[in-house]
PDB file of C-alpha atoms in Angstrom:
ATOM      1  CA  GLU A 482     -29.546 -52.162   1.810  1.00  0.00           C
ATOM      2  CA  VAL A 483     -30.014 -51.616  -1.922  1.00  0.00           C
ATOM      3  CA  GLN A 484     -26.770 -52.074  -3.808  1.00  0.00           C
ATOM      4  CA  LEU A 485     -26.110 -51.844  -7.451  1.00  0.00           C
ATOM      5  CA  VAL A 486     -22.506 -52.594  -8.735  1.00  0.00           C
ATOM      6  CA  GLU A 487     -21.399 -52.007 -12.281  1.00  0.00           C
ATOM      7  CA  SER A 488     -18.576 -53.747 -14.021  1.00  0.00           C
ATOM      8  CA  GLY A 489     -17.131 -54.379 -17.350  1.00  0.00           C
ATOM      9  CA  GLY A 490     -16.054 -50.856 -18.396  1.00  0.00           C
ATOM     10  CA  GLY A 491     -12.709 -50.215 -20.122  1.00  0.00           C
ATOM     11  CA  LEU A 492     -10.867 -49.051 -23.033  1.00  0.00           C
ATOM     12  CA  VAL A 493     -12.173 -50.220 -26.583  1.00  0.00           C
ATOM     13  CA  GLN A 494     -11.349 -49.097 -29.923  1.00  0.00           C
ATOM     14  CA  PRO A 495     -14.058 -47.230 -32.166  1.00  0.00           C
ATOM     15  CA  GLY A 496     -16.240 -49.966 -33.867  1.00  0.00           C
ATOM     16  CA  GLY A 497     -15.635 -52.307 -30.989  1.00  0.00           C
ATOM     17  CA  SER A 498     -17.834 -54.008 -28.500  1.00  0.00           C
ATOM     18  CA  LEU A 499     -18.248 -54.168 -24.875  1.00  0.00           C
ATOM     19  CA  ARG A 500     -20.740 -55.753 -22.414  1.00  0.00           C
ATOM     20  CA  LEU A 501     -21.590 -53.972 -19.132  1.00  0.00           C
ATOM     21  CA  SER A 502     -23.058 -55.867 -15.946  1.00  0.00           C
ATOM     22  CA  CYS A 503     -24.846 -54.549 -13.046  1.00  0.00           C
ATOM     23  CA  ALA A 504     -25.192 -56.895  -9.934  1.00  0.00           C
ATOM     24  CA  ALA A 505     -28.263 -56.067  -7.733  1.00  0.00           C
ATOM     25  CA  SER A 506     -28.759 -56.942  -4.127  1.00  0.00           C
ATOM     26  CA  GLY A 507     -30.648 -56.012  -1.232  1.00  0.00           C
ATOM     27  CA  PHE A 508     -34.285 -55.791  -2.874  1.00  0.00           C
ATOM     28  CA  THR A 509     -36.512 -57.985  -5.007  1.00  0.00           C
ATOM     29  CA  PHE A 510     -34.704 -57.499  -8.379  1.00  0.00           C
ATOM     30  CA  SER A 511     -37.435 -59.014 -10.438  1.00  0.00           C
ATOM     31  CA  SER A 512     -39.934 -56.667  -9.300  1.00  0.00           C
ATOM     32  CA  TYR A 513     -38.302 -53.473 -10.660  1.00  0.00           C
ATOM     33  CA  GLY A 514     -37.522 -52.003 -14.012  1.00  0.00           C
ATOM     34  CA  MET A 515     -34.021 -50.968 -14.606  1.00  0.00           C
ATOM     35  CA  ASN A 516     -32.288 -48.317 -16.541  1.00  0.00           C
ATOM     36  CA  TRP A 517     -28.880 -47.320 -17.862  1.00  0.00           C
ATOM     37  CA  VAL A 518     -27.834 -43.752 -17.629  1.00  0.00           C
ATOM     38  CA  ARG A 519     -24.632 -42.406 -18.864  1.00  0.00           C
ATOM     39  CA  GLN A 520     -22.272 -39.283 -18.159  1.00  0.00           C
ATOM     40  CA  ALA A 521     -19.645 -38.171 -20.689  1.00  0.00           C
ATOM     41  CA  PRO A 522     -16.605 -36.729 -18.843  1.00  0.00           C
ATOM     42  CA  GLY A 523     -17.505 -33.180 -17.496  1.00  0.00           C
ATOM     43  CA  LYS A 524     -20.933 -33.445 -19.127  1.00  0.00           C
ATOM     44  CA  GLY A 525     -24.645 -33.981 -17.799  1.00  0.00           C
ATOM     45  CA  LEU A 526     -26.761 -37.222 -17.455  1.00  0.00           C
ATOM     46  CA  GLU A 527     -28.106 -38.839 -20.512  1.00  0.00           C
ATOM     47  CA  TRP A 528     -30.694 -41.650 -20.279  1.00  0.00           C
ATOM     48  CA  VAL A 529     -29.691 -44.634 -22.427  1.00  0.00           C
ATOM     49  CA  SER A 530     -31.971 -47.545 -22.095  1.00  0.00           C
ATOM     50  CA  TYR A 531     -34.720 -49.151 -19.979  1.00  0.00           C
ATOM     51  CA  ILE A 532     -35.973 -52.712 -19.368  1.00  0.00           C
ATOM     52  CA  SER A 533     -39.175 -53.712 -17.732  1.00  0.00           C
ATOM     53  CA  SER A 534     -39.110 -56.183 -14.656  1.00  0.00           C
ATOM     54  CA  SER A 535     -40.200 -59.234 -16.805  1.00  0.00           C
ATOM     55  CA  SER A 536     -37.902 -58.003 -20.015  1.00  0.00           C
ATOM     56  CA  SER A 537     -41.322 -57.697 -21.945  1.00  0.00           C
ATOM     57  CA  ALA A 538     -40.556 -53.971 -22.822  1.00  0.00           C
ATOM     58  CA  VAL A 539     -37.250 -52.431 -23.716  1.00  0.00           C
ATOM     59  CA  TYR A 540     -36.615 -48.865 -24.968  1.00  0.00           C
ATOM     60  CA  TYR A 541     -33.441 -46.987 -26.166  1.00  0.00           C
ATOM     61  CA  ALA A 542     -32.347 -43.505 -26.670  1.00  0.00           C
ATOM     62  CA  ASP A 543     -32.100 -42.454 -30.322  1.00  0.00           C
ATOM     63  CA  SER A 544     -28.398 -42.126 -29.796  1.00  0.00           C
ATOM     64  CA  VAL A 545     -27.827 -45.700 -29.186  1.00  0.00           C
ATOM     65  CA  LYS A 546     -30.767 -47.459 -30.924  1.00  0.00           C
ATOM     66  CA  GLY A 547     -29.653 -50.271 -33.149  1.00  0.00           C
ATOM     67  CA  ARG A 548     -26.111 -50.453 -31.508  1.00  0.00           C
ATOM     68  CA  PHE A 549     -26.922 -51.243 -27.964  1.00  0.00           C
ATOM     69  CA  THR A 550     -29.060 -53.995 -26.431  1.00  0.00           C
ATOM     70  CA  ILE A 551     -30.286 -54.262 -22.880  1.00  0.00           C
ATOM     71  CA  SER A 552     -30.984 -57.369 -21.059  1.00  0.00           C
ATOM     72  CA  ARG A 553     -31.398 -58.941 -17.645  1.00  0.00           C
ATOM     73  CA  ASP A 554     -31.234 -62.242 -15.806  1.00  0.00           C
ATOM     74  CA  ASN A 555     -33.606 -62.204 -12.974  1.00  0.00           C
ATOM     75  CA  ALA A 556     -32.373 -65.635 -11.682  1.00  0.00           C
ATOM     76  CA  LYS A 557     -28.931 -64.009 -11.198  1.00  0.00           C
ATOM     77  CA  ASN A 558     -30.154 -60.455 -10.201  1.00  0.00           C
ATOM     78  CA  SER A 559     -28.196 -59.014 -13.002  1.00  0.00           C
ATOM     79  CA  LEU A 560     -28.677 -56.325 -15.682  1.00  0.00           C
ATOM     80  CA  TYR A 561     -26.610 -56.238 -18.744  1.00  0.00           C
ATOM     81  CA  LEU A 562     -25.855 -53.726 -21.573  1.00  0.00           C
ATOM     82  CA  HIS A 563     -24.190 -54.950 -24.707  1.00  0.00           C
ATOM     83  CA  MET A 564     -22.696 -52.114 -26.760  1.00  0.00           C
ATOM     84  CA  SER A 565     -21.567 -52.519 -30.237  1.00  0.00           C
ATOM     85  CA  SER A 566     -20.275 -50.278 -33.099  1.00  0.00           C
ATOM     86  CA  LEU A 567     -18.923 -47.988 -30.372  1.00  0.00           C
ATOM     87  CA  ARG A 568     -18.061 -44.408 -31.138  1.00  0.00           C
ATOM     88  CA  ASP A 569     -15.932 -41.797 -29.498  1.00  0.00           C
ATOM     89  CA  GLU A 570     -19.057 -40.036 -28.292  1.00  0.00           C
ATOM     90  CA  ASP A 571     -19.936 -43.142 -26.173  1.00  0.00           C
ATOM     91  CA  THR A 572     -17.216 -42.406 -23.862  1.00  0.00           C
ATOM     92  CA  ALA A 573     -18.852 -42.058 -20.403  1.00  0.00           C
ATOM     93  CA  VAL A 574     -19.579 -43.282 -16.975  1.00  0.00           C
ATOM     94  CA  TYR A 575     -22.355 -45.595 -17.357  1.00  0.00           C
ATOM     95  CA  TYR A 576     -24.774 -45.965 -14.357  1.00  0.00           C
ATOM     96  CA  CYS A 577     -27.287 -48.626 -13.666  1.00  0.00           C
ATOM     97  CA  ALA A 578     -30.454 -47.090 -12.122  1.00  0.00           C
ATOM     98  CA  ARG A 579     -33.519 -48.692 -10.529  1.00  0.00           C
ATOM     99  CA  GLU A 580     -37.086 -47.592 -11.299  1.00  0.00           C
ATOM    100  CA  PRO A 581     -39.789 -48.445  -8.746  1.00  0.00           C
ATOM    101  CA  PRO A 582     -42.881 -50.200 -10.012  1.00  0.00           C
ATOM    102  CA  ARG A 583     -45.427 -47.805 -11.855  1.00  0.00           C
ATOM    103  CA  ASP A 584     -43.227 -44.934 -11.133  1.00  0.00           C
ATOM    104  CA  TYR A 585     -41.032 -42.792 -13.482  1.00  0.00           C
ATOM    105  CA  HIS A 586     -37.907 -41.885 -11.548  1.00  0.00           C
ATOM    106  CA  PHE A 587     -34.540 -43.675 -10.555  1.00  0.00           C
ATOM    107  CA  ASP A 588     -34.388 -44.075  -6.814  1.00  0.00           C
ATOM    108  CA  SER A 589     -31.176 -46.215  -6.552  1.00  0.00           C
ATOM    109  CA  TRP A 590     -27.927 -45.797  -8.476  1.00  0.00           C
ATOM    110  CA  GLY A 591     -24.767 -47.782  -8.942  1.00  0.00           C
ATOM    111  CA  GLN A 592     -21.320 -46.101  -8.679  1.00  0.00           C
ATOM    112  CA  GLY A 593     -20.969 -46.251 -12.444  1.00  0.00           C
ATOM    113  CA  THR A 594     -18.303 -47.988 -14.614  1.00  0.00           C
ATOM    114  CA  LEU A 595     -16.086 -45.915 -17.175  1.00  0.00           C
ATOM    115  CA  VAL A 596     -16.260 -46.605 -20.837  1.00  0.00           C
ATOM    116  CA  THR A 597     -13.515 -44.932 -22.955  1.00  0.00           C
ATOM    117  CA  VAL A 598     -13.687 -45.358 -26.679  1.00  0.00           C
ATOM    118  CA  SER A 599     -10.349 -44.356 -28.250  1.00  0.00           C
ATOM    119  CA  SER A 600      -8.040 -45.506 -30.871  1.00  0.00           C
TER     120      SER A 600
ATOM    121  CA  GLN B 528     -35.681 -35.170 -27.765  1.00  0.00           C
ATOM    122  CA  SER B 529     -33.915 -31.828 -26.585  1.00  0.00           C
ATOM    123  CA  ALA B 530     -32.472 -31.595 -23.160  1.00  0.00           C
ATOM    124  CA  LEU B 531     -34.379 -29.716 -20.458  1.00  0.00           C
ATOM    125  CA  THR B 532     -32.929 -26.236 -19.802  1.00  0.00           C
ATOM    126  CA  GLN B 533     -31.436 -25.283 -16.570  1.00  0.00           C
ATOM    127  CA  PRO B 534     -29.188 -22.334 -15.560  1.00  0.00           C
ATOM    128  CA  ALA B 535     -25.459 -23.392 -15.537  1.00  0.00           C
ATOM    129  CA  SER B 536     -24.873 -22.194 -11.969  1.00  0.00           C
ATOM    130  CA  VAL B 537     -26.455 -20.676  -8.895  1.00  0.00           C
ATOM    131  CA  SER B 538     -25.140 -19.560  -5.682  1.00  0.00           C
ATOM    132  CA  GLY B 539     -26.301 -18.516  -2.165  1.00  0.00           C
ATOM    133  CA  SER B 540     -24.846 -18.199   1.318  1.00  0.00           C
ATOM    134  CA  PRO B 541     -25.457 -20.427   4.167  1.00  0.00           C
ATOM    135  CA  GLY B 542     -28.926 -20.120   5.570  1.00  0.00           C
ATOM    136  CA  GLN B 543     -30.407 -18.628   2.281  1.00  0.00           C
ATOM    137  CA  SER B 544     -32.664 -20.241  -0.170  1.00  0.00           C
ATOM    138  CA  ILE B 545     -32.165 -20.640  -3.863  1.00  0.00           C
ATOM    139  CA  THR B 546     -34.231 -21.969  -6.705  1.00  0.00           C
ATOM    140  CA  ILE B 547     -33.213 -23.837  -9.821  1.00  0.00           C
ATOM    141  CA  SER B 548     -35.511 -23.768 -12.763  1.00  0.00           C
ATOM    142  CA  CYS B 549     -35.890 -26.354 -15.319  1.00  0.00           C
ATOM    143  CA  THR B 550     -37.680 -25.590 -18.439  1.00  0.00           C
ATOM    144  CA  GLY B 551     -39.111 -28.090 -20.769  1.00  0.00           C
ATOM    145  CA  THR B 552     -41.809 -28.352 -23.478  1.00  0.00           C
ATOM    146  CA  SER B 553     -45.411 -29.313 -23.711  1.00  0.00           C
ATOM    147  CA  SER B 554     -44.252 -32.928 -24.636  1.00  0.00           C
ATOM    148  CA  ASP B 555     -42.310 -33.450 -21.453  1.00  0.00           C
ATOM    149  CA  VAL B 556     -42.524 -31.345 -18.391  1.00  0.00           C
ATOM    150  CA  GLY B 557     -45.739 -29.733 -19.443  1.00  0.00           C
ATOM    151  CA  SER B 558     -47.548 -33.116 -20.223  1.00  0.00           C
ATOM    152  CA  TYR B 559     -46.625 -35.150 -16.991  1.00  0.00           C
ATOM    153  CA  ASN B 560     -46.279 -34.391 -13.336  1.00  0.00           C
ATOM    154  CA  LEU B 561     -43.197 -36.698 -13.380  1.00  0.00           C
ATOM    155  CA  VAL B 562     -40.275 -34.362 -13.094  1.00  0.00           C
ATOM    156  CA  SER B 563     -37.478 -35.761 -10.548  1.00  0.00           C
ATOM    157  CA  TRP B 564     -34.349 -34.038  -9.280  1.00  0.00           C
ATOM    158  CA  TYR B 565     -31.003 -35.525  -8.471  1.00  0.00           C
ATOM    159  CA  GLN B 566     -28.076 -34.121  -6.477  1.00  0.00           C
ATOM    160  CA  GLN B 567     -24.432 -35.395  -7.587  1.00  0.00           C
ATOM    161  CA  HIS B 568     -21.373 -34.485  -5.708  1.00  0.00           C
ATOM    162  CA  PRO B 569     -18.049 -34.709  -7.548  1.00  0.00           C
ATOM    163  CA  GLY B 570     -17.017 -38.261  -8.411  1.00  0.00           C
ATOM    164  CA  LYS B 571     -20.179 -39.731  -6.932  1.00  0.00           C
ATOM    165  CA  ALA B 572     -23.418 -41.246  -8.344  1.00  0.00           C
ATOM    166  CA  PRO B 573     -26.492 -39.216  -8.580  1.00  0.00           C
ATOM    167  CA  LYS B 574     -29.018 -39.236  -5.692  1.00  0.00           C
ATOM    168  CA  LEU B 575     -32.750 -38.743  -5.975  1.00  0.00           C
ATOM    169  CA  MET B 576     -33.865 -35.659  -3.968  1.00  0.00           C
ATOM    170  CA  VAL B 577     -37.498 -35.127  -5.331  1.00  0.00           C
ATOM    171  CA  TYR B 578     -39.887 -37.019  -7.737  1.00  0.00           C
ATOM    172  CA  GLU B 579     -43.152 -36.561  -9.186  1.00  0.00           C
ATOM    173  CA  GLY B 580     -42.739 -32.889  -8.915  1.00  0.00           C
ATOM    174  CA  ASP B 581     -42.957 -32.392  -5.233  1.00  0.00           C
ATOM    175  CA  LYS B 582     -42.437 -35.688  -3.362  1.00  0.00           C
ATOM    176  CA  ARG B 583     -39.353 -36.424  -1.284  1.00  0.00           C
ATOM    177  CA  PRO B 584     -37.922 -39.813  -0.824  1.00  0.00           C
ATOM    178  CA  SER B 585     -37.366 -41.094   2.772  1.00  0.00           C
ATOM    179  CA  GLY B 586     -34.341 -39.706   4.195  1.00  0.00           C
ATOM    180  CA  VAL B 587     -34.182 -36.433   2.070  1.00  0.00           C
ATOM    181  CA  SER B 588     -34.276 -33.246   4.160  1.00  0.00           C
ATOM    182  CA  ASN B 589     -37.404 -31.242   3.947  1.00  0.00           C
ATOM    183  CA  ARG B 590     -35.293 -28.213   2.974  1.00  0.00           C
ATOM    184  CA  PHE B 591     -35.546 -29.565  -0.524  1.00  0.00           C
ATOM    185  CA  SER B 592     -38.958 -28.921  -2.364  1.00  0.00           C
ATOM    186  CA  GLY B 593     -40.196 -29.164  -5.840  1.00  0.00           C
ATOM    187  CA  SER B 594     -42.868 -27.335  -7.834  1.00  0.00           C
ATOM    188  CA  LYS B 595     -44.148 -27.190 -11.444  1.00  0.00           C
ATOM    189  CA  SER B 596     -45.880 -24.444 -13.499  1.00  0.00           C
ATOM    190  CA  GLY B 597     -46.700 -25.104 -17.044  1.00  0.00           C
ATOM    191  CA  ASN B 598     -43.454 -26.178 -18.875  1.00  0.00           C
ATOM    192  CA  THR B 599     -41.220 -25.279 -15.895  1.00  0.00           C
ATOM    193  CA  ALA B 600     -40.276 -27.140 -12.776  1.00  0.00           C
ATOM    194  CA  SER B 601     -38.395 -25.807  -9.956  1.00  0.00           C
ATOM    195  CA  LEU B 602     -36.296 -27.045  -7.092  1.00  0.00           C
ATOM    196  CA  THR B 603     -35.933 -24.924  -3.952  1.00  0.00           C
ATOM    197  CA  ILE B 604     -33.403 -25.517  -1.310  1.00  0.00           C
ATOM    198  CA  SER B 605     -34.111 -23.542   1.846  1.00  0.00           C
ATOM    199  CA  GLY B 606     -31.571 -23.079   4.758  1.00  0.00           C
ATOM    200  CA  LEU B 607     -28.532 -23.652   2.628  1.00  0.00           C
ATOM    201  CA  GLN B 608     -25.736 -25.649   4.188  1.00  0.00           C
ATOM    202  CA  ALA B 609     -22.189 -26.206   2.939  1.00  0.00           C
ATOM    203  CA  GLU B 610     -23.063 -29.923   2.048  1.00  0.00           C
ATOM    204  CA  ASP B 611     -25.558 -28.814  -0.443  1.00  0.00           C
ATOM    205  CA  GLU B 612     -22.970 -27.736  -2.743  1.00  0.00           C
ATOM    206  CA  ALA B 613     -23.266 -30.083  -5.603  1.00  0.00           C
ATOM    207  CA  ASP B 614     -24.613 -30.294  -9.210  1.00  0.00           C
ATOM    208  CA  TYR B 615     -28.361 -30.694  -9.608  1.00  0.00           C
ATOM    209  CA  TYR B 616     -30.192 -32.360 -12.563  1.00  0.00           C
ATOM    210  CA  CYS B 617     -33.730 -32.322 -13.351  1.00  0.00           C
ATOM    211  CA  CYS B 618     -35.338 -35.080 -15.370  1.00  0.00           C
ATOM    212  CA  SER B 619     -38.956 -35.547 -17.013  1.00  0.00           C
ATOM    213  CA  TYR B 620     -40.504 -38.431 -18.330  1.00  0.00           C
ATOM    214  CA  ALA B 621     -41.031 -37.745 -22.177  1.00  0.00           C
ATOM    215  CA  GLY B 622     -42.991 -40.849 -22.936  1.00  0.00           C
ATOM    216  CA  GLY B 623     -46.032 -41.339 -25.175  1.00  0.00           C
ATOM    217  CA  ARG B 624     -44.880 -42.846 -28.555  1.00  0.00           C
ATOM    218  CA  THR B 625     -41.176 -42.772 -27.969  1.00  0.00           C
ATOM    219  CA  PHE B 626     -41.004 -43.610 -24.230  1.00  0.00           C
ATOM    220  CA  ASN B 627     -37.959 -41.957 -22.862  1.00  0.00           C
ATOM    221  CA  TRP B 628     -36.593 -39.606 -20.238  1.00  0.00           C
ATOM    222  CA  VAL B 629     -34.955 -36.576 -20.703  1.00  0.00           C
ATOM    223  CA  PHE B 630     -32.533 -34.826 -18.290  1.00  0.00           C
ATOM    224  CA  GLY B 631     -31.609 -31.087 -17.810  1.00  0.00           C
ATOM    225  CA  GLY B 632     -27.961 -29.939 -18.504  1.00  0.00           C
ATOM    226  CA  GLY B 633     -27.372 -29.667 -14.817  1.00  0.00           C
ATOM    227  CA  THR B 634     -26.841 -26.649 -12.447  1.00  0.00           C
ATOM    228  CA  LYS B 635     -23.752 -26.145 -10.248  1.00  0.00           C
ATOM    229  CA  LEU B 636     -24.756 -24.876  -6.679  1.00  0.00           C
ATOM    230  CA  THR B 637     -22.090 -23.099  -4.917  1.00  0.00           C
ATOM    231  CA  VAL B 638     -22.634 -22.199  -1.289  1.00  0.00           C
ATOM    232  CA  LEU B 639     -20.635 -19.065  -0.539  1.00  0.00           C
TER     233      LEU B 639
END
């Protein structure tokens, strides 16, 4: 069974930093591209970042470019999102989502971790 | 990249069919047959229902179907059931130079 489990969320002050993790199991992690998608309270979904299976390609939404860094450790079956210079508008539930090889959709999602940016 | 446009809400009675539209531009929905649809129940993670316009993942009911015409994609749910009540989001690949995905604002489906 595919499982994605996010962790690392919490309360952080504006301008602060936080690192999210996503632990993967039940599939060959190193074969899949991975994404972060977020959802502000009461709002819709927003794609945040993508990393290819080998980490050779990474992409970011304009809203987080230069502030967030996506990475992965295939030996540890783990995905990360390092967030810095956090703003109020980054408050959201952050989901990690799997992307099948050569496909362009998200076929498995974690349960999400809440990040609250507030003073 | 602007969000795709979905109706805020739709409703239907059990057994009926409903259609949710998702309007984009020639840079996203119109350029790629890569629209996917997600169902989200309150407090839960999104679930993939349709991908590449009209394909269903294993385990998803054939009551869910997708289509596309020009810059507009649609999700049709036939034989509405109470458990279909949820939020639905469309998503399109909008790659090319910028390589990104764009979501719709979401549609709240109410089963009357």
